[in-house]
Amino acid sequence: MGLLIWEYYNGGVSGHHFLKRKDMPFISNWWGLILLPLVTFLSLKRIGKGINYNPELSNQHLIKHHLLPFLIAVLFAILIVVFSSTGNSEISYFMFLALFIVALFIPIYKSEYFLGFILGLSYSFGGALPVIIAIVLTTIFYLIFNYIRPIFIFIGNKISKK
């Protein structure tokens, strides 16, 4: 919200075009005022449902399964922003493509990764564009992990039995 207020009083609230192309739709950063709190609430609600409130579990479990994935996603998104904004867009492009390989091994479609990715990108790309991108990517990553990955596991098991 503070960033939007600052933008409003210093030249107006900016926005972004899809793929940085003027012929693509323009998304105003004002949408982030609605989308970021909504996505954060829904993601935290999903994360809360996945937490087993067993008193025998240590904080290490919560850190490993919830906080660490969130922080990794935030850091990854910030690195994409840094490389893309410093003129190293090739590196950010390859980092983006690497996510599809990572999705074969790690369930990066989960809410912790989703929220971290959005929040990491939101400072540079506003609130709406990261949400749209993350929804599309999360759907693809879910399909990769739950439908493509088992095919590779099945083939690997068949090859190893021979």
Tab-separated table of C-alpha atoms in Angstrom:
chain	number	residue	atom	x	y	z
A	1	MET	CA	0.000	0.000	0.000
A	2	GLY	CA	2.854	2.360	0.852
A	3	LEU	CA	4.393	1.865	-2.571
A	4	LEU	CA	1.082	2.682	-4.271
A	5	ILE	CA	0.690	5.864	-2.223
A	6	TRP	CA	4.245	6.903	-3.058
A	7	GLU	CA	3.641	6.220	-6.783
A	8	TYR	CA	0.341	8.121	-6.679
A	9	TYR	CA	1.988	11.302	-5.362
A	10	ASN	CA	5.108	10.973	-7.539
A	11	GLY	CA	3.808	10.813	-11.073
A	12	GLY	CA	0.925	8.363	-10.834
A	13	VAL	CA	0.514	4.663	-10.232
A	14	SER	CA	2.301	2.668	-12.880
A	15	GLY	CA	1.355	-0.598	-14.457
A	16	HIS	CA	2.798	-3.253	-16.690
A	17	HIS	CA	2.112	-4.789	-20.069
A	18	PHE	CA	2.215	-8.550	-20.471
A	19	LEU	CA	5.632	-9.645	-21.767
A	20	LYS	CA	6.717	-5.967	-21.763
A	21	ARG	CA	4.950	-5.475	-25.106
A	22	LYS	CA	2.829	-2.387	-25.755
A	23	ASP	CA	0.367	-4.380	-27.875
A	24	MET	CA	-0.445	-6.611	-24.880
A	25	PRO	CA	-2.975	-5.643	-22.169
A	26	PHE	CA	-1.965	-3.060	-19.562
A	27	ILE	CA	-2.404	-4.070	-15.912
A	28	SER	CA	-2.466	-1.250	-13.347
A	29	ASN	CA	-0.677	-1.677	-10.025
A	30	TRP	CA	-3.913	-0.615	-8.313
A	31	TRP	CA	-5.090	-4.217	-8.704
A	32	GLY	CA	-2.437	-5.220	-6.194
A	33	LEU	CA	-4.390	-3.401	-3.502
A	34	ILE	CA	-7.098	-6.050	-3.829
A	35	LEU	CA	-5.187	-9.068	-5.086
A	36	LEU	CA	-2.191	-9.202	-2.730
A	37	PRO	CA	-4.218	-9.277	0.520
A	38	LEU	CA	-6.715	-11.705	-1.020
A	39	VAL	CA	-4.033	-14.086	-2.297
A	40	THR	CA	-2.135	-13.840	0.987
A	41	PHE	CA	-5.273	-14.647	2.991
A	42	LEU	CA	-6.236	-17.600	0.778
A	43	SER	CA	-2.692	-18.974	0.707
A	44	LEU	CA	-2.267	-18.709	4.474
A	45	LYS	CA	-5.649	-20.376	4.937
A	46	ARG	CA	-4.513	-23.296	2.753
A	47	ILE	CA	-1.173	-23.479	4.552
A	48	GLY	CA	-3.001	-23.472	7.900
A	49	LYS	CA	-5.126	-26.433	6.804
A	50	GLY	CA	-1.964	-28.356	5.972
A	51	ILE	CA	-0.357	-27.752	9.346
A	52	ASN	CA	-0.784	-30.618	11.744
A	53	TYR	CA	-1.227	-29.033	15.169
A	54	ASN	CA	0.382	-31.954	16.935
A	55	PRO	CA	2.167	-30.785	20.092
A	56	GLU	CA	4.813	-33.476	19.575
A	57	LEU	CA	5.992	-31.830	16.366
A	58	SER	CA	8.869	-29.452	16.784
A	59	ASN	CA	9.347	-26.066	15.218
A	60	GLN	CA	11.819	-27.743	12.871
A	61	HIS	CA	8.898	-29.396	11.101
A	62	LEU	CA	7.134	-26.070	10.548
A	63	ILE	CA	10.355	-24.427	9.415
A	64	LYS	CA	11.238	-27.243	7.004
A	65	HIS	CA	7.803	-27.724	5.473
A	66	HIS	CA	6.351	-24.217	5.491
A	67	LEU	CA	8.777	-21.393	6.213
A	68	LEU	CA	11.734	-22.662	4.177
A	69	PRO	CA	9.719	-23.206	0.954
A	70	PHE	CA	8.235	-19.723	1.345
A	71	LEU	CA	11.661	-18.115	1.823
A	72	ILE	CA	13.182	-20.066	-1.074
A	73	ALA	CA	10.388	-18.868	-3.371
A	74	VAL	CA	10.799	-15.255	-2.207
A	75	LEU	CA	14.554	-15.406	-2.798
A	76	PHE	CA	14.107	-17.047	-6.205
A	77	ALA	CA	11.595	-14.393	-7.289
A	78	ILE	CA	13.842	-11.586	-6.047
A	79	LEU	CA	16.753	-13.030	-8.025
A	80	ILE	CA	14.580	-13.135	-11.148
A	81	VAL	CA	13.679	-9.473	-10.579
A	82	VAL	CA	17.299	-8.461	-9.956
A	83	PHE	CA	18.624	-10.225	-13.041
A	84	SER	CA	15.800	-8.973	-15.229
A	85	SER	CA	16.107	-5.362	-14.073
A	86	THR	CA	19.914	-5.225	-14.331
A	87	GLY	CA	19.958	-6.244	-17.970
A	88	ASN	CA	20.683	-9.936	-17.390
A	89	SER	CA	17.356	-11.101	-18.725
A	90	GLU	CA	18.923	-14.281	-20.129
A	91	ILE	CA	19.729	-15.448	-16.606
A	92	SER	CA	16.216	-14.682	-15.374
A	93	TYR	CA	14.811	-16.491	-18.420
A	94	PHE	CA	16.845	-19.624	-17.657
A	95	MET	CA	15.864	-19.409	-13.986
A	96	PHE	CA	12.246	-19.271	-15.095
A	97	LEU	CA	12.710	-22.324	-17.336
A	98	ALA	CA	14.503	-24.187	-14.546
A	99	LEU	CA	11.278	-24.078	-12.548
A	100	PHE	CA	9.748	-26.596	-14.952
A	101	ILE	CA	12.575	-29.060	-14.237
A	102	VAL	CA	12.373	-28.411	-10.493
A	103	ALA	CA	8.623	-29.125	-10.653
A	104	LEU	CA	9.447	-32.741	-11.550
A	105	PHE	CA	11.182	-33.267	-8.209
A	106	ILE	CA	9.676	-30.797	-5.731
A	107	PRO	CA	5.975	-29.908	-5.307
A	108	ILE	CA	6.478	-26.211	-6.043
A	109	TYR	CA	2.771	-25.834	-6.758
A	110	LYS	CA	2.060	-25.669	-3.015
A	111	SER	CA	0.805	-22.492	-1.356
A	112	GLU	CA	4.098	-21.712	0.397
A	113	TYR	CA	5.943	-21.478	-2.911
A	114	PHE	CA	3.002	-19.727	-4.580
A	115	LEU	CA	2.810	-16.966	-1.974
A	116	GLY	CA	6.573	-16.508	-1.779
A	117	PHE	CA	6.864	-16.202	-5.550
A	118	ILE	CA	4.102	-13.593	-5.721
A	119	LEU	CA	5.451	-11.495	-2.869
A	120	GLY	CA	8.980	-11.652	-4.281
A	121	LEU	CA	7.840	-10.366	-7.670
A	122	SER	CA	5.285	-7.838	-6.433
A	123	TYR	CA	7.664	-4.970	-5.650
A	124	SER	CA	8.975	-4.846	-9.193
A	125	PHE	CA	5.990	-6.052	-11.212
A	126	GLY	CA	3.078	-4.763	-9.139
A	127	GLY	CA	0.425	-6.892	-7.528
A	128	ALA	CA	-1.654	-8.196	-10.407
A	129	LEU	CA	0.883	-9.508	-12.899
A	130	PRO	CA	2.686	-11.812	-10.418
A	131	VAL	CA	-0.658	-13.245	-9.296
A	132	ILE	CA	-1.689	-14.026	-12.873
A	133	ILE	CA	1.714	-15.518	-13.673
A	134	ALA	CA	1.777	-17.551	-10.458
A	135	ILE	CA	-1.714	-18.969	-11.014
A	136	VAL	CA	-0.774	-20.174	-14.492
A	137	LEU	CA	2.589	-21.542	-13.331
A	138	THR	CA	1.128	-23.229	-10.266
A	139	THR	CA	-1.406	-25.033	-12.428
A	140	ILE	CA	1.331	-26.204	-14.792
A	141	PHE	CA	3.588	-27.257	-11.888
A	142	TYR	CA	0.732	-29.228	-10.338
A	143	LEU	CA	0.198	-31.091	-13.601
A	144	ILE	CA	3.920	-31.748	-14.005
A	145	PHE	CA	4.373	-33.075	-10.463
A	146	ASN	CA	1.193	-35.164	-10.313
A	147	TYR	CA	0.820	-36.401	-13.910
A	148	ILE	CA	4.135	-36.104	-15.795
A	149	ARG	CA	6.427	-37.131	-12.922
A	150	PRO	CA	4.637	-40.482	-12.337
A	151	ILE	CA	5.205	-41.348	-15.990
A	152	PHE	CA	8.954	-40.873	-15.546
A	153	ILE	CA	8.873	-42.880	-12.305
A	154	PHE	CA	6.957	-45.687	-14.020
A	155	ILE	CA	9.416	-45.791	-16.925
A	156	GLY	CA	12.355	-45.683	-14.502
A	157	ASN	CA	10.931	-48.591	-12.513
A	158	LYS	CA	10.397	-50.641	-15.692
A	159	ILE	CA	13.967	-49.973	-16.846
A	160	SER	CA	15.490	-50.805	-13.455
A	161	LYS	CA	13.620	-54.145	-13.243
A	162	LYS	CA	15.146	-55.402	-16.499
